[in-house]
Amino acid sequence: MRGGGAGGDPAAKDPRVAKFYITTAIDYSNGDPHLGHALEKIGADAIARYRRLAGDEVRFVMGMDEHSQSVVQAAAKAGVSPQAWVDRMAQTFAAYWTRLGCSHDDWIRTTEPRHARAVTALLERIQQRRPEDLFLASYEGLYCTGCEEFKQGAQIVDGHCIEHPTLTLVPTKEENQFFRLSAYRDRLLELIRSGTFAVEPEIRRNEVLRLLESGLQDISVSRVRQPWGIPFPGDPQQTVYVWFDALINYLSATGFPDAGFARLWPADLHVIGKGITRFHCVIWPAMLLAADLALPRCVWAHGYVQWEGAKMSKTAGTAVTLADAVTRHGPDALRYFLLREIGFENDGDFSWDRLDARYTADLADTLGNLVSRALSMVHRYRGGVVPRDPGHYATPLEAAGREALAAYARAMDAYALADGAAAIIALAGHANRYVEETAPWKLAKAGADAALDTVLANLVRTVARLAGLAGPFLPEKAAAIWDMLGTGRPHGDLRLGDLAAPGLEGRTVAKPPPLFPKG
Ligand SMILES: [Zn+2]
């Protein structure tokens, strides 16, 4: 699934460095972000941080989808202009993502001029190259303002949208601009089946293939006389449909249509939720094909965070708030919990009991305990200075460390984030057992200096490896461990390869404060 280095920008300093352009879905400007939003941003952030660790030139983009009709209603209710409303919401979302340690390089908002320019340019490009793909037709149907989408068939239950049972479907008849989506069915089937356009995980790929096999209808891509949005090129009565508008953000953030956009495009990975695969795996690639632009390499559709078995976004008012979840044990603990326990593939339940249990067992008692005892023993037996290893790296712990590095890289390359997180805690657990088995206190008492040096050097090396591997999951705590190790290492420059031999002999380590304090 890696982008590969061969196709990079020939003008780049080192052509072997692969670029990795990763995006998340952009969020509607209504309501505060919840744990479902957080899982997606944190997961994408962990992948972006891992790719930097692996040496890729990463571009990580997040943002806001601001042209929804619900913005106009919410703004009116609040007595402010739509722009003032979306400005306020963008600040709220951005503050959460900063608090959760998201390391995005760009923050795109669909009300920005650079985005309107890209939307206009993409539509004009399709109009010029395939005029038959955009046409006027009249449409009559039931519109859900929650989904911003016309609904039909199984999407309607008891007269309501299946996703929004409390909203009223609006009967709508309009003359709209249409996109000839039906023309792209066969090519999309072939591109997805061959893996040229990867839809992951497999369960989502199969869903998308079944959808394509059942046939595609042309879709309306504009709304009439709706002032909030981007005017349709060549038809100012029409406003670009909010989904068509929003999908183009991935291209706007590359600088499209300016020539330099191809330095980033195509995207290497779009991270989205499983509920919007039709837009990202069918409509978006068809739009790109119509414009003769390259398709993203991969779409990864994660599952939902649930609260007592229900999707988090549907349980507003009763479910846990993101603010409470961050406050419980801090942002790093929430990041770790969501990626380890919920994971990035299937749905999973959030519960306070499980969050507390993971915090105590994995973080405090395993990882935190190891860091604390390893560095404390270096102080107790060697005055805080890491000894040279006379054992020439030939211990069971050393072998476990190398295996953990390999298992972690395999998992992270496959976006199996729960397995990557598990590899970290497994190595910390191994190191804790190594302490019990080698009993450094007995070696000290017996004056077995060389054996004690080997144990201490191995433990410190393992702590450094854990700091490196933990960075994508626990960025704040990883930085704190590096500080305790006295490396002064600029964390951004760390590479996976450095962890094979972290080279800490002779450094003075800190007396460790508890990394994961217990209430
Ligand atoms: Zn709906």
Short mmCIF file of C-alpha atoms and ligand atoms in Angstrom, two decimals:
data_model
loop_
_atom_site.label_atom_id
_atom_site.label_comp_id
_atom_site.label_asym_id
_atom_site.label_seq_id
_atom_site.Cartn_x
_atom_site.Cartn_y
_atom_site.Cartn_z
CA MET A 1 0.00 0.00 0.00
CA ARG A 2 3.00 2.33 0.23
CA GLY A 3 3.29 5.16 -2.24
CA GLY A 4 6.74 4.02 -3.33
CA GLY A 5 9.66 6.33 -3.94
CA ALA A 6 10.14 5.95 -7.67
CA GLY A 7 7.29 8.23 -8.71
CA GLY A 8 8.32 11.21 -6.54
CA ASP A 9 8.99 14.73 -7.69
CA PRO A 10 12.20 14.63 -9.76
CA ALA A 11 13.06 18.11 -8.45
CA ALA A 12 13.03 16.93 -4.83
CA LYS A 13 16.39 16.79 -3.10
CA ASP A 14 16.25 13.07 -2.48
CA PRO A 15 14.14 11.16 -5.00
CA ARG A 16 14.14 8.13 -2.69
CA VAL A 17 11.96 9.97 -0.18
CA ALA A 18 8.34 8.97 -0.79
CA LYS A 19 5.69 11.64 -0.43
CA PHE A 20 2.67 10.60 1.57
CA TYR A 21 -0.42 12.77 1.20
CA ILE A 22 -3.03 11.78 3.77
CA THR A 23 -6.43 13.37 4.46
CA THR A 24 -9.34 12.92 6.85
CA ALA A 25 -12.98 13.57 6.07
CA ILE A 26 -13.86 17.21 6.65
CA ASP A 27 -16.60 17.73 9.24
CA TYR A 28 -19.94 19.51 9.09
CA SER A 29 -20.05 22.76 11.02
CA ASN A 30 -22.82 21.73 13.39
CA GLY A 31 -22.51 20.64 17.00
CA ASP A 32 -19.31 19.86 18.86
CA PRO A 33 -17.07 17.03 17.65
CA HIS A 34 -17.73 13.68 19.35
CA LEU A 35 -15.69 10.53 19.89
CA GLY A 36 -16.49 9.28 16.37
CA HIS A 37 -14.83 12.34 14.86
CA ALA A 38 -11.94 11.94 17.29
CA LEU A 39 -11.24 8.30 16.36
CA GLU A 40 -10.85 9.28 12.71
CA LYS A 41 -8.56 12.27 13.31
CA ILE A 42 -6.42 10.42 15.87
CA GLY A 43 -6.12 7.36 13.64
CA ALA A 44 -5.07 9.45 10.65
CA ASP A 45 -2.66 11.36 12.88
CA ALA A 46 -1.08 8.11 14.10
CA ILE A 47 -0.61 7.02 10.48
CA ALA A 48 0.88 10.41 9.53
CA ARG A 49 3.27 10.33 12.50
CA TYR A 50 4.27 6.75 11.68
CA ARG A 51 5.01 7.71 8.05
CA ARG A 52 7.24 10.54 9.22
CA LEU A 53 9.01 8.04 11.48
CA ALA A 54 9.40 5.75 8.46
CA GLY A 55 11.05 8.60 6.56
CA ASP A 56 8.28 9.67 4.18
CA GLU A 57 7.67 13.29 3.27
CA VAL A 58 4.20 13.58 4.81
CA ARG A 59 1.44 16.06 4.00
CA PHE A 60 -1.45 15.64 6.42
CA VAL A 61 -4.64 17.65 5.80
CA MET A 62 -7.78 18.06 7.92
CA GLY A 63 -10.57 20.63 7.69
CA MET A 64 -14.21 21.70 7.72
CA ASP A 65 -17.17 21.16 5.37
CA GLU A 66 -18.98 24.49 5.68
CA HIS A 67 -21.52 24.78 2.88
CA SER A 68 -24.22 22.59 4.42
CA GLN A 69 -27.79 23.91 4.49
CA SER A 70 -27.91 23.22 8.21
CA VAL A 71 -25.31 25.99 8.65
CA VAL A 72 -27.82 28.56 7.38
CA GLN A 73 -30.44 27.32 9.85
CA ALA A 74 -28.04 27.07 12.79
CA ALA A 75 -26.66 30.55 12.10
CA ALA A 76 -30.16 32.05 11.89
CA LYS A 77 -31.09 30.39 15.16
CA ALA A 78 -27.97 31.81 16.80
CA GLY A 79 -28.62 35.24 15.27
CA VAL A 80 -25.30 35.40 13.41
CA SER A 81 -24.27 35.27 9.75
CA PRO A 82 -23.45 31.86 8.24
CA GLN A 83 -19.79 32.92 7.90
CA ALA A 84 -19.61 33.98 11.56
CA TRP A 85 -21.17 30.63 12.50
CA VAL A 86 -18.70 28.51 10.53
CA ASP A 87 -15.78 30.62 11.80
CA ARG A 88 -16.88 29.85 15.34
CA MET A 89 -17.31 26.12 14.63
CA ALA A 90 -13.94 25.87 12.89
CA GLN A 91 -12.30 27.28 16.00
CA THR A 92 -14.12 24.78 18.22
CA PHE A 93 -13.05 21.80 16.11
CA ALA A 94 -9.47 23.04 15.68
CA ALA A 95 -9.12 23.51 19.44
CA TYR A 96 -10.12 19.89 20.04
CA TRP A 97 -7.70 18.56 17.44
CA THR A 98 -4.86 20.61 18.90
CA ARG A 99 -5.66 19.32 22.38
CA LEU A 100 -5.62 15.74 21.04
CA GLY A 101 -2.19 16.26 19.50
CA CYS A 102 -3.16 16.17 15.81
CA SER A 103 -0.13 17.07 13.71
CA HIS A 104 -1.85 18.16 10.48
CA ASP A 105 0.15 20.35 8.12
CA ASP A 106 -2.89 22.10 6.64
CA TRP A 107 -6.43 22.96 7.72
CA ILE A 108 -8.76 23.47 4.79
CA ARG A 109 -12.17 25.12 5.04
CA THR A 110 -14.59 24.98 2.13
CA THR A 111 -15.50 28.68 2.58
CA GLU A 112 -11.91 29.66 1.70
CA PRO A 113 -11.26 31.34 -1.69
CA ARG A 114 -8.62 28.71 -2.57
CA HIS A 115 -11.31 26.04 -2.32
CA ALA A 116 -13.92 27.92 -4.41
CA ARG A 117 -11.23 28.39 -7.06
CA ALA A 118 -10.49 24.64 -7.15
CA VAL A 119 -14.19 23.68 -7.30
CA THR A 120 -14.78 26.04 -10.21
CA ALA A 121 -11.65 24.84 -11.98
CA LEU A 122 -12.54 21.15 -11.60
CA LEU A 123 -16.09 21.62 -12.91
CA GLU A 124 -14.86 23.75 -15.83
CA ARG A 125 -12.32 21.07 -16.63
CA ILE A 126 -15.07 18.44 -16.82
CA GLN A 127 -17.28 20.81 -18.87
CA GLN A 128 -14.43 21.28 -21.36
CA ARG A 129 -13.23 17.70 -21.59
CA ARG A 130 -16.53 15.80 -21.27
CA PRO A 131 -19.39 18.25 -21.87
CA GLU A 132 -21.81 15.31 -21.99
CA ASP A 133 -21.00 14.44 -18.34
CA LEU A 134 -22.64 17.58 -16.87
CA PHE A 135 -26.21 18.34 -18.02
CA LEU A 136 -29.47 19.98 -16.89
CA ALA A 137 -32.38 17.74 -15.91
CA SER A 138 -35.31 17.96 -13.57
CA TYR A 139 -35.41 15.94 -10.40
CA GLU A 140 -38.14 15.10 -7.94
CA GLY A 141 -37.45 13.31 -4.69
CA LEU A 142 -37.27 13.33 -0.89
CA TYR A 143 -34.33 15.28 0.50
CA CYS A 144 -32.78 14.70 3.92
CA THR A 145 -31.23 17.89 5.29
CA GLY A 146 -29.24 15.83 7.82
CA CYS A 147 -27.43 13.83 5.11
CA GLU A 148 -27.72 16.62 2.50
CA GLU A 149 -28.82 13.92 0.08
CA PHE A 150 -31.89 12.69 -1.79
CA LYS A 151 -33.21 9.44 -0.28
CA GLN A 152 -34.95 6.49 -1.85
CA GLY A 153 -35.81 2.82 -1.33
CA ALA A 154 -34.22 1.19 1.70
CA GLN A 155 -32.80 4.54 2.84
CA ILE A 156 -36.34 5.51 3.94
CA VAL A 157 -37.95 3.80 6.95
CA ASP A 158 -41.42 4.84 8.22
CA GLY A 159 -41.24 7.95 6.05
CA HIS A 160 -37.94 9.09 7.57
CA CYS A 161 -34.28 8.93 6.62
CA ILE A 162 -32.79 5.80 8.19
CA GLU A 163 -29.86 7.90 9.51
CA HIS A 164 -32.10 10.74 10.79
CA PRO A 165 -35.41 9.39 12.17
CA THR A 166 -36.20 12.72 13.87
CA LEU A 167 -35.89 14.86 10.71
CA THR A 168 -38.65 15.35 8.15
CA LEU A 169 -37.78 14.43 4.56
CA VAL A 170 -38.42 17.42 2.31
CA PRO A 171 -40.27 16.73 -0.98
CA THR A 172 -38.19 18.59 -3.55
CA LYS A 173 -38.66 19.18 -7.26
CA GLU A 174 -35.96 21.09 -9.06
CA GLU A 175 -34.16 21.51 -12.33
CA ASN A 176 -30.54 20.75 -11.50
CA GLN A 177 -27.16 20.13 -13.01
CA PHE A 178 -26.53 16.40 -13.21
CA PHE A 179 -23.33 14.35 -13.34
CA ARG A 180 -23.31 11.30 -15.60
CA LEU A 181 -22.15 8.93 -12.85
CA SER A 182 -23.63 5.91 -14.64
CA ALA A 183 -20.94 6.14 -17.33
CA TYR A 184 -18.19 5.24 -14.83
CA ARG A 185 -19.50 2.02 -13.35
CA ASP A 186 -17.43 -0.43 -15.39
CA ARG A 187 -14.15 1.46 -15.04
CA LEU A 188 -14.62 1.82 -11.29
CA LEU A 189 -15.34 -1.89 -10.93
CA GLU A 190 -12.15 -2.70 -12.81
CA LEU A 191 -10.00 -0.16 -10.92
CA ILE A 192 -11.21 -1.39 -7.52
CA ARG A 193 -11.04 -5.10 -8.37
CA SER A 194 -7.50 -4.73 -9.69
CA GLY A 195 -6.41 -2.77 -6.60
CA THR A 196 -5.30 0.18 -8.73
CA PHE A 197 -7.75 2.15 -6.61
CA ALA A 198 -7.57 0.42 -3.22
CA VAL A 199 -10.69 0.40 -1.04
CA GLU A 200 -9.87 -0.91 2.43
CA PRO A 201 -10.57 -2.80 4.60
CA GLU A 202 -11.89 -5.73 2.61
CA ILE A 203 -15.40 -5.62 4.11
CA ARG A 204 -15.83 -2.06 2.76
CA ARG A 205 -14.34 -2.99 -0.62
CA ASN A 206 -16.93 -5.76 -0.95
CA GLU A 207 -19.74 -3.36 -0.05
CA VAL A 208 -18.60 -0.88 -2.68
CA LEU A 209 -18.24 -3.62 -5.31
CA ARG A 210 -21.80 -4.82 -4.57
CA LEU A 211 -23.07 -1.26 -4.89
CA LEU A 212 -21.33 -0.85 -8.27
CA GLU A 213 -22.57 -4.24 -9.49
CA SER A 214 -26.17 -3.18 -8.74
CA GLY A 215 -25.78 -0.26 -11.18
CA LEU A 216 -25.32 3.51 -10.89
CA GLN A 217 -27.77 6.35 -11.55
CA ASP A 218 -26.78 9.83 -12.66
CA ILE A 219 -26.78 12.25 -9.73
CA SER A 220 -27.90 15.81 -9.16
CA VAL A 221 -24.86 17.97 -8.39
CA SER A 222 -26.45 21.37 -7.81
CA ARG A 223 -29.28 23.02 -5.89
CA VAL A 224 -31.38 25.93 -7.14
CA ARG A 225 -31.26 29.44 -5.63
CA GLN A 226 -29.33 28.60 -2.54
CA PRO A 227 -27.11 31.54 -1.72
CA TRP A 228 -24.86 29.65 0.75
CA GLY A 229 -22.36 27.79 -1.40
CA ILE A 230 -20.31 28.01 -4.57
CA PRO A 231 -22.04 29.17 -7.79
CA PHE A 232 -22.12 26.51 -10.52
CA PRO A 233 -19.79 27.56 -13.37
CA GLY A 234 -21.83 28.73 -16.37
CA ASP A 235 -25.16 28.44 -14.48
CA PRO A 236 -25.31 31.07 -11.71
CA GLN A 237 -28.90 30.09 -10.77
CA GLN A 238 -27.41 26.90 -9.39
CA THR A 239 -25.19 26.30 -6.37
CA VAL A 240 -22.75 23.37 -6.34
CA TYR A 241 -24.21 20.49 -4.30
CA VAL A 242 -22.52 20.41 -0.89
CA TRP A 243 -21.06 16.90 -1.27
CA PHE A 244 -19.63 17.60 -4.72
CA ASP A 245 -18.19 20.81 -3.27
CA ALA A 246 -16.77 19.09 -0.17
CA LEU A 247 -15.03 16.19 -1.92
CA ILE A 248 -12.97 18.63 -3.97
CA ASN A 249 -11.26 19.86 -0.77
CA TYR A 250 -8.72 17.06 -1.17
CA LEU A 251 -7.65 18.67 -4.42
CA SER A 252 -7.92 22.30 -3.21
CA ALA A 253 -5.40 21.56 -0.48
CA THR A 254 -2.81 20.62 -3.12
CA GLY A 255 -3.04 24.07 -4.72
CA PHE A 256 -5.11 22.83 -7.69
CA PRO A 257 -5.42 24.11 -10.41
CA ASP A 258 -1.92 25.63 -10.11
CA ALA A 259 0.76 23.52 -11.80
CA GLY A 260 2.47 22.58 -8.51
CA PHE A 261 -0.56 20.56 -7.36
CA ALA A 262 0.86 17.37 -8.92
CA ARG A 263 3.65 17.42 -6.34
CA LEU A 264 1.03 16.20 -3.83
CA TRP A 265 -1.71 14.70 -5.99
CA PRO A 266 -2.85 11.92 -6.09
CA ALA A 267 -3.62 11.45 -2.41
CA ASP A 268 -1.97 8.36 -0.96
CA LEU A 269 -4.69 7.81 1.63
CA HIS A 270 -8.15 9.22 2.30
CA VAL A 271 -9.25 8.24 5.83
CA ILE A 272 -13.06 8.29 6.18
CA GLY A 273 -15.89 6.65 8.13
CA LYS A 274 -17.64 3.59 6.73
CA GLY A 275 -20.90 5.55 6.22
CA ILE A 276 -19.54 7.71 3.39
CA THR A 277 -17.90 5.15 1.11
CA ARG A 278 -20.41 5.83 -1.70
CA PHE A 279 -19.17 9.41 -1.91
CA HIS A 280 -15.47 8.58 -1.63
CA CYS A 281 -15.22 5.29 -3.51
CA VAL A 282 -17.80 5.89 -6.27
CA ILE A 283 -18.67 9.57 -6.81
CA TRP A 284 -15.25 11.10 -6.06
CA PRO A 285 -13.20 8.78 -8.29
CA ALA A 286 -15.79 9.19 -11.08
CA MET A 287 -15.42 12.98 -10.82
CA LEU A 288 -11.65 12.61 -11.11
CA LEU A 289 -11.94 10.25 -14.08
CA ALA A 290 -14.25 12.75 -15.80
CA ALA A 291 -11.59 15.43 -15.30
CA ASP A 292 -8.69 13.17 -16.41
CA LEU A 293 -7.06 13.37 -12.98
CA ALA A 294 -5.33 10.54 -11.12
CA LEU A 295 -7.33 8.63 -8.50
CA PRO A 296 -6.30 8.48 -4.84
CA ARG A 297 -4.21 5.38 -4.14
CA CYS A 298 -6.28 4.20 -1.19
CA VAL A 299 -9.44 4.95 0.76
CA TRP A 300 -9.54 3.53 4.29
CA ALA A 301 -13.05 3.42 5.83
CA HIS A 302 -12.96 2.91 9.60
CA GLY A 303 -15.83 1.71 11.82
CA TYR A 304 -17.83 3.65 14.41
CA VAL A 305 -17.30 4.37 18.08
CA GLN A 306 -20.43 3.14 19.82
CA TRP A 307 -21.92 3.88 23.20
CA GLU A 308 -23.90 0.93 24.55
CA GLY A 309 -24.20 -0.45 21.03
CA ALA A 310 -25.41 2.73 19.25
CA LYS A 311 -23.49 5.03 16.92
CA MET A 312 -22.07 7.97 18.88
CA SER A 313 -23.56 10.68 16.64
CA LYS A 314 -27.07 9.32 17.21
CA THR A 315 -26.90 9.34 20.98
CA ALA A 316 -26.28 13.06 21.51
CA GLY A 317 -27.26 14.10 24.99
CA THR A 318 -26.93 10.69 26.57
CA ALA A 319 -23.47 9.67 25.45
CA VAL A 320 -20.09 10.71 26.76
CA THR A 321 -18.77 14.04 25.48
CA LEU A 322 -15.36 14.31 23.88
CA ALA A 323 -14.39 16.90 26.51
CA ASP A 324 -15.12 14.43 29.33
CA ALA A 325 -13.26 11.63 27.57
CA VAL A 326 -10.15 13.80 27.14
CA THR A 327 -10.25 14.98 30.74
CA ARG A 328 -10.51 11.48 32.27
CA HIS A 329 -6.83 10.47 31.85
CA GLY A 330 -5.52 13.09 29.40
CA PRO A 331 -5.38 13.26 25.60
CA ASP A 332 -2.68 10.60 25.09
CA ALA A 333 -4.60 8.01 27.10
CA LEU A 334 -7.72 8.65 25.00
CA ARG A 335 -5.71 8.37 21.78
CA TYR A 336 -4.21 5.08 22.92
CA PHE A 337 -7.54 3.71 24.11
CA LEU A 338 -9.47 4.50 20.94
CA LEU A 339 -6.82 3.03 18.63
CA ARG A 340 -6.04 -0.01 20.80
CA GLU A 341 -9.57 -0.90 21.95
CA ILE A 342 -11.88 0.37 19.17
CA GLY A 343 -9.27 0.04 16.44
CA PHE A 344 -9.55 1.32 12.90
CA GLU A 345 -11.53 -1.40 11.19
CA ASN A 346 -14.68 -2.52 13.00
CA ASP A 347 -17.19 -0.81 15.29
CA GLY A 348 -16.32 -0.82 18.97
CA ASP A 349 -17.91 0.23 22.24
CA PHE A 350 -16.60 3.07 24.35
CA SER A 351 -17.04 2.63 28.09
CA TRP A 352 -15.50 4.32 31.11
CA ASP A 353 -14.67 0.91 32.62
CA ARG A 354 -12.68 -0.14 29.56
CA LEU A 355 -10.90 3.23 29.34
CA ASP A 356 -9.94 3.01 33.02
CA ALA A 357 -8.87 -0.63 32.67
CA ARG A 358 -6.62 0.06 29.65
CA TYR A 359 -5.15 3.11 31.35
CA THR A 360 -4.24 1.14 34.46
CA ALA A 361 -3.15 -2.17 32.93
CA ASP A 362 -1.41 -1.06 29.72
CA LEU A 363 -0.20 2.47 30.36
CA ALA A 364 0.38 2.84 34.12
CA ASP A 365 1.26 -0.72 35.18
CA THR A 366 3.12 -1.83 32.04
CA LEU A 367 4.65 1.05 30.06
CA GLY A 368 4.83 3.62 32.87
CA ASN A 369 6.10 1.05 35.36
CA LEU A 370 8.89 -0.06 33.04
CA VAL A 371 10.13 3.48 32.36
CA SER A 372 10.04 4.26 36.05
CA ARG A 373 11.90 1.18 37.30
CA ALA A 374 14.47 1.18 34.46
CA LEU A 375 15.53 4.78 35.00
CA SER A 376 15.32 4.50 38.80
CA MET A 377 17.73 1.55 38.73
CA VAL A 378 20.18 3.47 36.53
CA HIS A 379 20.17 6.10 39.28
CA ARG A 380 20.38 3.62 42.14
CA TYR A 381 23.20 1.50 40.72
CA ARG A 382 25.05 3.74 38.23
CA GLY A 383 24.54 7.31 39.45
CA GLY A 384 22.13 8.07 36.61
CA VAL A 385 24.65 7.34 33.83
CA VAL A 386 23.68 4.69 31.24
CA PRO A 387 26.41 1.99 31.24
CA ARG A 388 28.06 0.54 28.14
CA ASP A 389 26.60 -2.89 27.27
CA PRO A 390 29.32 -5.57 27.66
CA GLY A 391 26.78 -8.22 26.57
CA HIS A 392 26.94 -7.22 22.91
CA TYR A 393 23.18 -7.01 22.50
CA ALA A 394 22.79 -10.77 22.94
CA THR A 395 19.87 -11.01 25.38
CA PRO A 396 16.30 -12.33 25.04
CA LEU A 397 15.04 -8.78 25.56
CA GLU A 398 17.20 -7.53 22.70
CA ALA A 399 15.69 -10.20 20.43
CA ALA A 400 12.18 -9.26 21.60
CA GLY A 401 12.95 -5.61 20.83
CA ARG A 402 13.95 -6.37 17.27
CA GLU A 403 10.88 -8.53 16.78
CA ALA A 404 8.66 -5.78 18.18
CA LEU A 405 10.12 -3.24 15.75
CA ALA A 406 9.32 -5.54 12.82
CA ALA A 407 5.82 -6.46 14.05
CA TYR A 408 5.02 -2.80 14.66
CA ALA A 409 6.15 -1.73 11.17
CA ARG A 410 4.16 -4.55 9.55
CA ALA A 411 1.02 -3.54 11.44
CA MET A 412 1.39 0.18 10.82
CA ASP A 413 2.12 -0.30 7.10
CA ALA A 414 -1.19 -2.19 6.88
CA TYR A 415 -3.04 0.50 8.95
CA ALA A 416 -3.68 -2.18 11.60
CA LEU A 417 -3.37 0.41 14.35
CA ALA A 418 -4.65 -1.78 17.19
CA ASP A 419 -1.90 -4.31 16.40
CA GLY A 420 0.72 -1.53 16.30
CA ALA A 421 -0.39 -0.34 19.74
CA ALA A 422 -0.41 -3.92 21.05
CA ALA A 423 3.20 -4.43 19.88
CA ILE A 424 4.32 -1.51 22.08
CA ILE A 425 2.69 -2.81 25.25
CA ALA A 426 3.85 -6.37 24.52
CA LEU A 427 7.47 -5.18 24.39
CA ALA A 428 7.06 -3.20 27.62
CA GLY A 429 5.58 -6.31 29.25
CA HIS A 430 8.51 -8.38 28.03
CA ALA A 431 10.93 -5.87 29.53
CA ASN A 432 9.12 -5.95 32.88
CA ARG A 433 9.48 -9.74 32.95
CA TYR A 434 13.18 -9.36 32.05
CA VAL A 435 13.59 -7.22 35.18
CA GLU A 436 12.00 -9.96 37.32
CA GLU A 437 14.06 -12.71 35.69
CA THR A 438 17.44 -10.95 35.87
CA ALA A 439 16.76 -9.42 39.34
CA PRO A 440 19.23 -6.50 39.06
CA TRP A 441 19.06 -5.98 42.86
CA LYS A 442 20.61 -9.42 43.34
CA LEU A 443 23.29 -8.71 40.71
CA ALA A 444 24.15 -5.48 42.56
CA LYS A 445 24.35 -7.27 45.89
CA ALA A 446 26.59 -9.98 44.40
CA GLY A 447 28.86 -7.38 42.75
CA ALA A 448 28.17 -8.85 39.28
CA ASP A 449 28.98 -5.54 37.59
CA ALA A 450 29.20 -6.67 33.97
CA ALA A 451 25.90 -8.57 34.17
CA LEU A 452 24.24 -5.59 35.83
CA ASP A 453 25.56 -3.25 33.11
CA THR A 454 24.08 -5.51 30.45
CA VAL A 455 20.67 -5.53 32.11
CA LEU A 456 20.58 -1.77 32.66
CA ALA A 457 21.80 -0.94 29.15
CA ASN A 458 19.20 -3.31 27.66
CA LEU A 459 16.42 -1.75 29.69
CA VAL A 460 17.33 1.81 28.74
CA ARG A 461 17.61 0.80 25.08
CA THR A 462 14.15 -0.74 25.32
CA VAL A 463 12.74 2.41 26.91
CA ALA A 464 14.14 4.43 23.98
CA ARG A 465 12.59 2.04 21.47
CA LEU A 466 9.26 2.28 23.25
CA ALA A 467 9.43 6.07 23.16
CA GLY A 468 9.99 5.89 19.41
CA LEU A 469 7.20 3.41 18.74
CA ALA A 470 4.79 5.15 21.12
CA GLY A 471 5.15 8.52 19.37
CA PRO A 472 2.27 7.97 16.90
CA PHE A 473 -0.07 6.91 19.73
CA LEU A 474 1.17 8.86 22.74
CA PRO A 475 2.96 11.91 21.34
CA GLU A 476 3.14 13.88 24.62
CA LYS A 477 4.26 10.95 26.74
CA ALA A 478 6.80 9.85 24.13
CA ALA A 479 8.34 13.32 24.17
CA ALA A 480 8.43 13.18 27.98
CA ILE A 481 10.32 9.85 27.85
CA TRP A 482 12.88 11.27 25.40
CA ASP A 483 13.38 14.17 27.78
CA MET A 484 13.93 11.76 30.70
CA LEU A 485 16.50 9.90 28.57
CA GLY A 486 18.43 13.18 28.27
CA THR A 487 18.76 12.88 24.53
CA GLY A 488 17.63 16.37 23.63
CA ARG A 489 16.66 14.68 20.40
CA PRO A 490 14.42 16.74 18.15
CA HIS A 491 11.55 14.26 18.04
CA GLY A 492 10.57 15.15 14.47
CA ASP A 493 13.94 13.94 13.17
CA LEU A 494 13.67 10.47 14.67
CA ARG A 495 13.58 7.57 12.17
CA LEU A 496 12.56 3.96 12.77
CA GLY A 497 16.07 2.82 11.82
CA ASP A 498 17.52 4.84 14.72
CA LEU A 499 15.72 2.56 17.16
CA ALA A 500 17.83 -0.50 16.26
CA ALA A 501 20.73 1.02 18.21
CA PRO A 502 19.58 4.16 20.05
CA GLY A 503 23.14 4.80 21.36
CA LEU A 504 22.46 6.08 24.86
CA GLU A 505 25.62 4.82 26.60
CA GLY A 506 27.18 7.50 28.77
CA ARG A 507 24.10 9.74 28.88
CA THR A 508 22.65 10.92 32.15
CA VAL A 509 18.98 10.07 32.54
CA ALA A 510 16.43 11.89 34.69
CA LYS A 511 14.90 10.57 37.89
CA PRO A 512 11.51 9.74 36.43
CA PRO A 513 8.30 11.37 37.64
CA PRO A 514 5.30 9.03 37.19
CA LEU A 515 4.39 8.97 33.49
CA PHE A 516 0.80 7.82 34.02
CA PRO A 517 -0.24 8.88 37.52
CA LYS A 518 -3.08 6.99 39.14
CA GLY A 519 -5.95 9.07 40.53
ZN ZN B 1 -30.36 11.61 6.67
#
